[in-house]
Short mmCIF file of C-alpha atoms and ligand atoms in Angstrom, two decimals:
data_model
loop_
_atom_site.label_atom_id
_atom_site.label_comp_id
_atom_site.label_asym_id
_atom_site.label_seq_id
_atom_site.Cartn_x
_atom_site.Cartn_y
_atom_site.Cartn_z
CA MET Z 107 -101.73 68.21 122.17
CA SER Z 108 -99.47 68.72 125.01
CA PHE Z 109 -95.80 70.53 125.06
CA THR Z 110 -93.19 71.13 127.46
CA LEU Z 111 -92.30 74.69 128.59
CA ALA Z 112 -88.41 75.07 130.24
CA ILE Z 113 -88.49 78.40 132.24
CA VAL Z 114 -84.91 79.79 132.07
CA GLY Z 115 -82.72 82.68 133.09
CA ARG Z 116 -80.36 83.73 135.81
CA PRO Z 117 -80.76 82.99 139.39
CA ASN Z 118 -83.07 84.73 141.33
CA VAL Z 119 -85.48 86.21 139.04
CA GLY Z 120 -88.30 84.03 140.15
CA LYS Z 121 -88.00 80.99 137.89
CA SER Z 122 -88.71 78.24 141.02
CA THR Z 123 -91.56 80.52 142.07
CA LEU Z 124 -93.09 80.47 138.86
CA PHE Z 125 -92.84 76.82 138.64
CA ASN Z 126 -94.32 76.22 141.90
CA ARG Z 127 -97.22 78.37 141.03
CA LEU Z 128 -97.63 76.67 137.82
CA VAL Z 129 -97.11 72.96 138.90
CA GLY Z 130 -98.61 73.46 142.85
CA ARG Z 131 -98.32 69.83 144.38
CA ARG Z 132 -98.40 68.26 141.19
CA LEU Z 133 -94.63 67.89 141.16
CA ALA Z 134 -93.58 64.90 138.97
CA LEU Z 135 -90.55 63.01 139.10
CA VAL Z 136 -87.45 63.96 137.04
CA ASP Z 137 -85.19 62.51 134.98
CA ASP Z 138 -82.86 59.75 136.80
CA GLN Z 139 -79.69 60.61 134.88
CA PRO Z 140 -76.77 61.72 136.82
CA GLY Z 141 -76.60 65.38 137.37
CA VAL Z 142 -79.94 65.90 136.01
CA THR Z 143 -82.17 65.81 138.84
CA ARG Z 144 -80.30 68.23 140.49
CA ASP Z 145 -80.35 70.87 138.21
CA LEU Z 146 -83.83 70.73 136.22
CA ARG Z 147 -86.81 69.69 137.68
CA GLU Z 148 -89.76 68.49 135.94
CA GLY Z 149 -93.40 68.99 136.76
CA GLU Z 150 -97.42 68.98 135.45
CA ALA Z 151 -98.18 72.59 134.96
CA ARG Z 152 -101.88 73.50 134.63
CA LEU Z 153 -102.59 77.01 133.67
CA GLY Z 154 -106.75 77.52 132.97
CA ASP Z 155 -107.30 74.73 130.36
CA LEU Z 156 -103.67 74.06 129.82
CA ARG Z 157 -101.84 71.25 130.78
CA PHE Z 158 -98.09 70.99 130.42
CA THR Z 159 -95.13 69.80 131.17
CA VAL Z 160 -92.73 72.58 132.94
CA ILE Z 161 -89.16 72.25 133.54
CA ASP Z 162 -87.26 74.28 135.83
CA THR Z 163 -83.59 74.97 135.57
CA ALA Z 164 -81.78 75.15 138.68
CA GLY Z 165 -77.92 74.55 139.77
CA LEU Z 166 -76.98 77.33 138.99
CA GLU Z 167 -77.49 79.58 142.40
CA ASP Z 168 -74.75 77.96 144.07
CA ALA Z 169 -71.89 78.29 140.88
CA THR Z 170 -69.16 81.10 141.68
CA ASP Z 171 -68.80 83.64 139.03
CA ASP Z 172 -66.41 81.97 136.83
CA SER Z 173 -68.16 78.92 136.78
CA LEU Z 174 -71.65 80.51 136.45
CA GLN Z 175 -71.40 81.05 132.45
CA GLY Z 176 -70.35 77.49 131.61
CA ARG Z 177 -73.00 75.45 133.54
CA MET Z 178 -75.42 78.18 132.75
CA ARG Z 179 -75.00 77.82 128.89
CA ARG Z 180 -74.75 73.74 129.36
CA LEU Z 181 -77.95 73.63 131.24
CA THR Z 182 -80.07 76.38 129.29
CA GLU Z 183 -78.97 73.93 126.12
CA ARG Z 184 -80.44 71.08 127.72
CA ALA Z 185 -83.63 72.72 128.78
CA VAL Z 186 -84.10 74.29 125.35
CA GLU Z 187 -83.58 70.79 123.63
CA MET Z 188 -85.83 69.22 125.87
CA ALA Z 189 -88.47 72.00 125.47
CA ASP Z 190 -91.07 72.80 122.76
CA ILE Z 191 -91.39 76.63 124.32
CA CYS Z 192 -88.55 78.82 126.51
CA LEU Z 193 -90.22 80.88 129.02
CA PHE Z 194 -86.86 83.06 129.51
CA VAL Z 195 -87.49 85.29 132.67
CA ILE Z 196 -85.88 88.49 133.94
CA ASP Z 197 -86.21 90.59 136.91
CA ALA Z 198 -88.39 93.80 135.79
CA ARG Z 199 -87.14 95.63 139.24
CA VAL Z 200 -83.41 94.98 138.17
CA GLY Z 201 -83.90 95.67 134.38
CA VAL Z 202 -82.11 94.17 131.81
CA THR Z 203 -78.14 92.48 133.03
CA PRO Z 204 -75.53 91.66 131.21
CA VAL Z 205 -75.60 87.88 132.25
CA ASP Z 206 -79.53 88.45 130.94
CA GLU Z 207 -78.21 89.43 127.63
CA ILE Z 208 -75.74 86.14 127.45
CA PHE Z 209 -78.88 84.36 128.13
CA ALA Z 210 -80.91 86.19 125.21
CA GLU Z 211 -78.43 85.55 122.55
CA ILE Z 212 -78.13 81.83 123.76
CA LEU Z 213 -82.13 81.57 122.90
CA ARG Z 214 -82.01 83.38 120.03
CA LYS Z 215 -79.71 80.89 118.29
CA LYS Z 216 -81.39 77.65 120.19
CA SER Z 217 -85.00 78.00 120.34
CA ALA Z 218 -87.84 78.32 117.98
CA HIS Z 219 -90.46 79.72 120.61
CA VAL Z 220 -89.22 82.04 123.06
CA ILE Z 221 -91.75 83.75 125.21
CA LEU Z 222 -89.87 86.74 127.43
CA ALA Z 223 -91.44 87.45 130.84
CA ALA Z 224 -90.53 90.39 133.11
CA ASN Z 225 -91.23 89.02 136.51
CA LYS Z 226 -91.61 90.69 140.10
CA ALA Z 227 -93.77 93.08 137.80
CA GLU Z 228 -96.01 94.25 140.51
CA GLY Z 229 -95.96 97.67 141.53
CA ARG Z 230 -94.30 100.86 139.71
CA ALA Z 231 -90.78 99.76 140.70
CA ALA Z 232 -90.90 97.41 137.50
CA GLU Z 233 -91.82 99.89 134.53
CA ALA Z 234 -88.63 100.83 133.88
CA GLY Z 235 -87.10 97.16 133.67
CA LEU Z 236 -90.21 96.37 131.56
CA PHE Z 237 -89.46 99.01 128.88
CA GLU Z 238 -85.86 97.69 129.06
CA ALA Z 239 -86.84 94.20 128.37
CA TYR Z 240 -87.55 95.42 124.63
CA SER Z 241 -84.11 95.65 124.03
CA LEU Z 242 -83.26 92.24 124.13
CA GLY Z 243 -85.05 91.59 120.88
CA LEU Z 244 -87.46 88.82 121.80
CA GLY Z 245 -90.49 90.38 121.05
CA GLU Z 246 -92.81 91.79 124.04
CA PRO Z 247 -92.08 91.25 127.24
CA LEU Z 248 -94.84 89.44 129.41
CA ALA Z 249 -95.25 91.49 132.84
CA ILE Z 250 -95.75 88.88 135.31
CA SER Z 251 -95.77 88.56 138.91
CA ALA Z 252 -94.69 84.88 140.06
CA GLU Z 253 -95.50 85.54 143.54
CA HIS Z 254 -98.48 87.57 143.50
CA GLY Z 255 -99.92 85.45 140.48
CA GLU Z 256 -100.08 88.71 138.31
CA GLY Z 257 -99.90 87.94 134.55
CA MET Z 258 -101.26 84.40 134.28
CA SER Z 259 -103.99 84.99 132.00
CA ASP Z 260 -101.76 87.22 129.55
CA LEU Z 261 -99.13 83.89 130.02
CA LEU Z 262 -102.15 81.54 128.92
CA SER Z 263 -103.23 83.57 125.97
CA VAL Z 264 -99.73 83.49 124.65
CA LEU Z 265 -99.27 79.60 125.25
CA MET Z 266 -102.42 78.85 123.72
CA PRO Z 267 -102.10 79.07 120.30
CA LEU Z 268 -98.65 77.28 120.61
CA ALA Z 269 -100.49 74.46 122.50
P1 GDP O 409 -85.00 81.63 140.83
O1 GDP O 409 -83.32 81.92 141.20
O2 GDP O 409 -84.70 82.20 139.58
O3 GDP O 409 -85.59 80.02 140.75
O4 GDP O 409 -85.88 82.26 141.47
P2 GDP O 409 -86.62 82.07 142.76
O5 GDP O 409 -88.00 81.79 142.52
O6 GDP O 409 -85.93 81.16 143.88
O7 GDP O 409 -87.18 83.56 143.21
C1 GDP O 409 -85.88 84.66 143.99
C2 GDP O 409 -86.51 85.52 144.73
O8 GDP O 409 -87.42 86.46 144.19
C3 GDP O 409 -87.23 84.96 145.84
O9 GDP O 409 -87.02 85.84 147.09
C4 GDP O 409 -88.63 85.24 145.70
O10 GDP O 409 -89.70 85.39 146.73
C5 GDP O 409 -88.35 86.35 144.70
N1 GDP O 409 -89.77 86.52 144.19
C6 GDP O 409 -90.34 85.70 143.10
N2 GDP O 409 -91.03 86.00 142.30
C7 GDP O 409 -91.53 87.33 142.72
C8 GDP O 409 -92.28 88.62 142.62
O11 GDP O 409 -93.16 88.48 141.34
N3 GDP O 409 -92.16 89.47 143.14
C9 GDP O 409 -91.05 89.83 143.77
N4 GDP O 409 -91.51 90.95 144.40
N5 GDP O 409 -90.49 89.00 144.31
C10 GDP O 409 -90.71 87.33 143.63
MG1 MG O 410 -84.55 78.33 141.47
#
C-alpha cells in the first residue's frame, strides 16, 4: 500500500531541499489544475524500502507579509486534503516562530497524522530550537538535516507503521 506525504511549513525551513532528497530525479508531473502546478509539486519518493508520493508546498516564497497568511492557509489546507500524512517542518536553528504556531494550529485541526520535523539540525546551533519544538503540541520532533541527509532513518522509522 502506498501513501501521500505532504511537506508543509513556512518558507525557508528546507521543504524543497527535503523534497529533492526524497524524490531525487524522479520528479513526476504535477496536477494540471490552474494554479496548482506552481504551488504544489508532486514526486515519487524513495526512503529505504518505502515508495510513496510526496508533495512539496511552494508558492509562498514570493508573498508579501499581508498576503502570506491567507495563501499559506489555503495552500496548506489543500496539501493536507491531498495527503495521508503531513510532515510539518520547522527550522531548528531559528526555533519556533509565530508563523510556525499558525501552521501548527491548522495542522492540529486538519490532519490526522502529523509528523513534526526540526530541520537544519546538524550541529550544536540546533539544540535550543529542537527543544522549543515540543511546545507546538505535535509530539516529539524528529531532528533532521535535509541538506546533509541526517535523520532520514528516523523519518523512515516513523513512516513505516503508517504506510
Ligand atoms: P523551503 O522554502 O522551505 O522550500 O526551503 P528550501 O529547501 O528552499 O531551503 C531554504 C534554505 O535552507 C536553503 O538555503 C537551503 O540550502 C537551506 N537548508 C535546507 N536544508 C538545510 C539543512 O538541513 N541544514 C542547513 N544548514 N541548511 C539547510
Ligand atoms: Mg520551497
